[in-house]
Short mmCIF file of C-alpha atoms in Angstrom, two decimals:
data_model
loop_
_atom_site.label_atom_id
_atom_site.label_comp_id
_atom_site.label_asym_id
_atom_site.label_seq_id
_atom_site.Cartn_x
_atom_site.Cartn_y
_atom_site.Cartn_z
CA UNK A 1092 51.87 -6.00 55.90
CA UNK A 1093 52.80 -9.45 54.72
CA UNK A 1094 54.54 -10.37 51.27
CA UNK A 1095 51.37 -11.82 50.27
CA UNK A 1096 48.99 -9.07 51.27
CA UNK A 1097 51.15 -6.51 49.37
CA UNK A 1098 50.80 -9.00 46.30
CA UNK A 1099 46.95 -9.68 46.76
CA UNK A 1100 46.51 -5.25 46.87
CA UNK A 1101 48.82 -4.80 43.73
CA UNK A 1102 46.87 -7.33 41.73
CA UNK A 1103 43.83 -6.19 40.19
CA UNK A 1104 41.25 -7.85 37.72
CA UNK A 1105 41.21 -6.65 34.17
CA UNK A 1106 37.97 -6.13 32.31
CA UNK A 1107 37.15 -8.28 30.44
CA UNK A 1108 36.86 -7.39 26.23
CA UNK A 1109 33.89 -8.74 23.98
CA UNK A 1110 34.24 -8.86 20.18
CA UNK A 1111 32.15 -6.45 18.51
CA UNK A 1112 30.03 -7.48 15.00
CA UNK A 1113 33.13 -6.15 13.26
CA UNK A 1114 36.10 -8.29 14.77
CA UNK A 1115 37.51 -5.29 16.80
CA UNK A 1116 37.51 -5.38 20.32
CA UNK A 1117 35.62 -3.29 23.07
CA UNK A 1118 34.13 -3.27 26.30
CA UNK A 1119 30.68 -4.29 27.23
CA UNK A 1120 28.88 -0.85 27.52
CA UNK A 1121 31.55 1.13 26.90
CA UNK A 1122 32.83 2.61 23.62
CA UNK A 1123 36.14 3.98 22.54
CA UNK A 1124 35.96 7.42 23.78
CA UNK A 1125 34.78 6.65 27.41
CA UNK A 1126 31.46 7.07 27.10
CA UNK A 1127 28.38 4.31 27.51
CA UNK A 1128 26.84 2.71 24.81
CA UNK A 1129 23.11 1.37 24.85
CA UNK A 1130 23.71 -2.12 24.36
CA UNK A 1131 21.02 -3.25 26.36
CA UNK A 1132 18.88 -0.62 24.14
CA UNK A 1133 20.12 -2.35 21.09
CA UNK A 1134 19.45 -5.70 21.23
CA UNK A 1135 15.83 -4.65 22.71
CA UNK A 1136 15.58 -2.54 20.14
CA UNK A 1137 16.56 -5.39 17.59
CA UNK A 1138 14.91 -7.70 19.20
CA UNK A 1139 11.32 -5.20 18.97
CA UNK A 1140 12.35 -5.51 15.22
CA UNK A 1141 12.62 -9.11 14.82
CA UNK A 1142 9.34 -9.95 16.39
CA UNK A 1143 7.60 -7.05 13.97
CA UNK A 1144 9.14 -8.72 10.78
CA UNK A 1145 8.33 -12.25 12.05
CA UNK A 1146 5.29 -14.11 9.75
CA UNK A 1147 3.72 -17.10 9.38
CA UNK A 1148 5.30 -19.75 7.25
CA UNK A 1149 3.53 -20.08 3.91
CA UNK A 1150 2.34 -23.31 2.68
CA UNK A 1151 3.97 -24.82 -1.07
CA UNK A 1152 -0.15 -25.52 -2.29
CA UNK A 1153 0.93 -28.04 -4.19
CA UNK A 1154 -2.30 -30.04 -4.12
CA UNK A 1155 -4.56 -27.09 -5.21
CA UNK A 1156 -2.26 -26.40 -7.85
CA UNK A 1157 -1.33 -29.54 -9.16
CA UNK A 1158 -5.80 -30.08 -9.32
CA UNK A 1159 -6.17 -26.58 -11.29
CA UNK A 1160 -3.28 -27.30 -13.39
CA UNK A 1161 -4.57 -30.98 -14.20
CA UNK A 1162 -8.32 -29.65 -14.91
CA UNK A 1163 -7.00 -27.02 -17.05
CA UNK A 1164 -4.77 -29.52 -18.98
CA UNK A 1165 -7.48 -31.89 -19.63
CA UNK A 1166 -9.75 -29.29 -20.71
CA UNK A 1167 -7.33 -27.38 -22.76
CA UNK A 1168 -6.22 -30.47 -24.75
CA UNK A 1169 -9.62 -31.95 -24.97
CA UNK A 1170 -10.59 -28.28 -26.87
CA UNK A 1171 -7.61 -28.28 -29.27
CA UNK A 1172 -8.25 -31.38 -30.25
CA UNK A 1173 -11.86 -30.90 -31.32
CA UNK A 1174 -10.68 -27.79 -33.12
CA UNK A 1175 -8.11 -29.23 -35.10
CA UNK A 1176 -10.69 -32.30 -36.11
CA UNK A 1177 -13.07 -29.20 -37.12
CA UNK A 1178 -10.25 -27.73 -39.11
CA UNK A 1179 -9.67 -31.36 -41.02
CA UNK A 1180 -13.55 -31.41 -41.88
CA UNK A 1181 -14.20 -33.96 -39.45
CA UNK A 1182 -17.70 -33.20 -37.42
CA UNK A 1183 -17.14 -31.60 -34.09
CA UNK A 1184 -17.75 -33.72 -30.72
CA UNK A 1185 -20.79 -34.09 -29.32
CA UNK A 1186 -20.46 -32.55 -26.28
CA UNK A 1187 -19.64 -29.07 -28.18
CA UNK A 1188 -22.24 -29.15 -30.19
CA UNK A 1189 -24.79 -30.14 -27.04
CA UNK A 1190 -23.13 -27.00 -24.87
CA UNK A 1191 -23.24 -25.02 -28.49
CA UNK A 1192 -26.87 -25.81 -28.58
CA UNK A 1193 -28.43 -25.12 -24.75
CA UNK A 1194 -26.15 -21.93 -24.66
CA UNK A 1195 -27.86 -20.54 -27.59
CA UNK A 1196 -31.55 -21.20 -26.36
CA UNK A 1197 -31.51 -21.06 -22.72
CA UNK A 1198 -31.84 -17.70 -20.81
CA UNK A 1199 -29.52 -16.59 -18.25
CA UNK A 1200 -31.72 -16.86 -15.73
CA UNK A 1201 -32.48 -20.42 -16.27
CA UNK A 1202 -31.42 -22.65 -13.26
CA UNK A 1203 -29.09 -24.86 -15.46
CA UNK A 1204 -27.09 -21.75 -16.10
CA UNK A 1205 -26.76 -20.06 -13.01
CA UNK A 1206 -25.88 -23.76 -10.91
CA UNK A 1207 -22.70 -23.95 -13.22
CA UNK A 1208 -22.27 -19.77 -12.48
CA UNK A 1209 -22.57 -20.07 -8.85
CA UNK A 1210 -20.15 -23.25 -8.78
CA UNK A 1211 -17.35 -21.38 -11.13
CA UNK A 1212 -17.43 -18.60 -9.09
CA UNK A 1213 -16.91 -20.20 -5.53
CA UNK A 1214 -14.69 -22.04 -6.88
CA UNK A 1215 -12.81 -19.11 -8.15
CA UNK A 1216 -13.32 -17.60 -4.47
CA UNK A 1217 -11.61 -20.70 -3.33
CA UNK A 1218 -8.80 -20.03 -5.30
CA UNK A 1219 -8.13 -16.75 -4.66
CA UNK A 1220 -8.40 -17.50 -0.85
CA UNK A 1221 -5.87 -20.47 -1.33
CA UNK A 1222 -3.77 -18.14 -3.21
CA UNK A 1223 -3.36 -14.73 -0.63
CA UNK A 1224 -3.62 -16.79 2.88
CA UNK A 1225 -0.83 -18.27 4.15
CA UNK A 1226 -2.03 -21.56 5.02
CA UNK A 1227 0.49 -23.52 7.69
CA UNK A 1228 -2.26 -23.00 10.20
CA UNK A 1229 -0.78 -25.84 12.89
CA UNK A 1230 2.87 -24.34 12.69
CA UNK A 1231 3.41 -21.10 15.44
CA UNK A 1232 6.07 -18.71 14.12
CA UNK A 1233 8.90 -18.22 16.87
CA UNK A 1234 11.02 -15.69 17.57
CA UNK A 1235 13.94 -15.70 15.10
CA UNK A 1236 17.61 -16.87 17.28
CA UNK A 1237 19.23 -15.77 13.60
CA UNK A 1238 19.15 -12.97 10.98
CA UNK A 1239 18.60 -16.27 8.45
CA UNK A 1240 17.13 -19.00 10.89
CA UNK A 1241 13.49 -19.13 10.66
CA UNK A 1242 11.45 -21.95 13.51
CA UNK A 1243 8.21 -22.85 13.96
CA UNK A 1244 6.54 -24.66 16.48
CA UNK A 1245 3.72 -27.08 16.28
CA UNK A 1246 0.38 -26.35 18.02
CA UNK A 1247 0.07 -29.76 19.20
CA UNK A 1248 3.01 -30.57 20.11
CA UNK A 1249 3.02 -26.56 22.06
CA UNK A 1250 -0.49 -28.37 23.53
CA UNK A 1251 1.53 -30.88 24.81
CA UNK A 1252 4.20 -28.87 26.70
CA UNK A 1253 2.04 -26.71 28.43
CA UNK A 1254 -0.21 -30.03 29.61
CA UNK A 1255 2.64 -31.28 30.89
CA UNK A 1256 3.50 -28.09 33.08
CA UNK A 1257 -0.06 -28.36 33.92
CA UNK A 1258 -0.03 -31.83 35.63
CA UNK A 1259 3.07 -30.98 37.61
CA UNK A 1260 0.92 -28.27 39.08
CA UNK A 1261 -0.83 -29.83 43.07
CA UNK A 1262 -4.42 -30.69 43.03
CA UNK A 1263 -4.49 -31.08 39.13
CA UNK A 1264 -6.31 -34.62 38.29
CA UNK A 1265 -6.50 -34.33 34.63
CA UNK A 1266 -5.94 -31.15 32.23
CA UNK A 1267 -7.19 -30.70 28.17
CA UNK A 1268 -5.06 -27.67 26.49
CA UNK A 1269 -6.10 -26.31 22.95
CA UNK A 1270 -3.68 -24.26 21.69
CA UNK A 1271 -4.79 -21.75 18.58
CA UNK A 1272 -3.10 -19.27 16.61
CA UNK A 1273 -3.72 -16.57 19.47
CA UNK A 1274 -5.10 -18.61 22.18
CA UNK A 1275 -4.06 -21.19 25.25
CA UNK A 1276 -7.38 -22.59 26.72
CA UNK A 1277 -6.93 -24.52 29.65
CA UNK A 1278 -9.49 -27.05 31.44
CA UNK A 1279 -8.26 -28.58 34.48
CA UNK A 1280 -9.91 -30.81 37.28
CA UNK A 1281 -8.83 -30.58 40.29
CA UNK A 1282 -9.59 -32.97 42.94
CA UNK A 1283 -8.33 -31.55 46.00
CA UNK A 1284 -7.20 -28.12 47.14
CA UNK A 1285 -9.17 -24.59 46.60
CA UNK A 1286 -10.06 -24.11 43.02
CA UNK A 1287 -8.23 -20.42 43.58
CA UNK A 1288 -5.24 -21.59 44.44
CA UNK A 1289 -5.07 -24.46 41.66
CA UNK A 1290 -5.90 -21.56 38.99
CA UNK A 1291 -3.66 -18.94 40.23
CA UNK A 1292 -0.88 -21.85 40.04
CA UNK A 1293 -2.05 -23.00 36.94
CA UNK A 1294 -1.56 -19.34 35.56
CA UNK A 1295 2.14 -18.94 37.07
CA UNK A 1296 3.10 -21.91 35.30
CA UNK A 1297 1.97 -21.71 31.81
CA UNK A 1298 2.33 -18.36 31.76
CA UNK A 1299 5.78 -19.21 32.41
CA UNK A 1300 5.80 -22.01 29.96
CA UNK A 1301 4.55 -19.84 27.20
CA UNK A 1302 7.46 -17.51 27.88
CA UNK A 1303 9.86 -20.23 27.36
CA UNK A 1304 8.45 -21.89 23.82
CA UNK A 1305 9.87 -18.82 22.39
CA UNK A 1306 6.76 -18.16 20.39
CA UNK A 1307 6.68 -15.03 17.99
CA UNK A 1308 3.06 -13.60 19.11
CA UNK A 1309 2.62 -14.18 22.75
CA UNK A 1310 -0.50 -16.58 23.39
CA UNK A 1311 -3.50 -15.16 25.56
CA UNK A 1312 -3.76 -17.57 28.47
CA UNK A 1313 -7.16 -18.80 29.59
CA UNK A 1314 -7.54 -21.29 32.74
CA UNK A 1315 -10.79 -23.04 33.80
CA UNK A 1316 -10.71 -25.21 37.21
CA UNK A 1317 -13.11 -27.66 37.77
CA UNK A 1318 -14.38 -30.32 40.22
CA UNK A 1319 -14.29 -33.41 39.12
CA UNK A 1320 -17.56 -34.55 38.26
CA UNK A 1321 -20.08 -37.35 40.85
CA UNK A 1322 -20.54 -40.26 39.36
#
């Protein structure tokens, strides 16, 4: 045996040590006393929990809010005023004393009292709608990369990545992709090629390009593959 056999036998490759959360170091699947750890169970595990706790992003409603808060405003002031001109022995407007007036001789079930009932109370349904739903309908949730990193992905522009896959994709002439909150619909034309082979490529690549947007809530993939229509 040579010098540099009997060097190459007596060298050996040390394992190498990953930082744990903590600072201390260990190795990878194996904990202090010898034994295995679940690592790989762990960061599924965390990763499960991630995705559960993952929600939509919430829109500010400042439009709606800044509307009600005008209305109310206007109103408001427009009341204490005519009070406080009541309360200096001035007459009151004549809009109060109009609405003071039908009030006190029309029955409920007159239509000029139930039209201004049924408005005030969709738009009080409105409200409360606007107020519990998240709104941010266009903007996909994705899966969170950090504990205080939140990302969202637009449904256009997700539209646009998987059309792209799409025309890479043989036999594909032209391709429309609507992307929803829980849907990928796909309409493709193909121009040569079996349609069954187009679709079955069509589904190994945006499935594939649905994995990698990273998306929260996985998409349910829908492919249609068409002839071209004769002109």
């Amino acid at each position: 045996m040579s010098d540099e056999d009997a060097e190459r036998s007596a060298t050996r490759r040390l394992p190498t040590l990953d930082k744990t959360p903590d600072g201390a170091g260990g190795t990878d699947g194996v904990d202090g006393m010898g034994g295995a750890t679940p690592s790989g169970a762990d960061t599924a595990a965390t990763g499960t929990a991630d995705h559960d706790r993952v929600r939509r992003f919430r829109s500010a409603r400042r439009v709606p809010a800044a509307l009600v808060a005008l209305v109310l405003l206007a109103a408001a002031g427009l009341l204490l005023y005519d009070v406080a001109a009541v309360r200096a022995n001035r007459p009151a407007m004549t809009w109060r004393r109009w609405l003071a007036r039908e009030l006190g001789t029309r029955h409920l079930d007159n239509p000029w009292i139930l039209a201004p009932a049924a408005l005030a109370m969709v738009l009080g349904i409105w409200l409360v709608v606007t107020a519990v739903t998240p709104g941010l309908r266009q903007v996909l949730p994705m899966r969170p990369a950090a504990p205080d990193i939140r990302a969202g992905l637009d449904r256009a522009a997700a539209a646009l990545v998987l059309r792209d896959r799409a025309m890479e994709v043989a036999g594909v002439q032209s391709v429309r992709v609507a992307v929803s909150r829980r849907k990928a619909k796909t309409h493709a034309v193909s121009h040569f090629r079996e349609l069954d082979e187009v679709r079955a490529d069509l589904d190994t690549s945006l499935g594939e390009g649905l994995r990698q947007l990273g998306l929260a809530h996985e998409l349910r993939l829908t492919v249609d593959v068409r002839r071209p229509k004769k002109r």
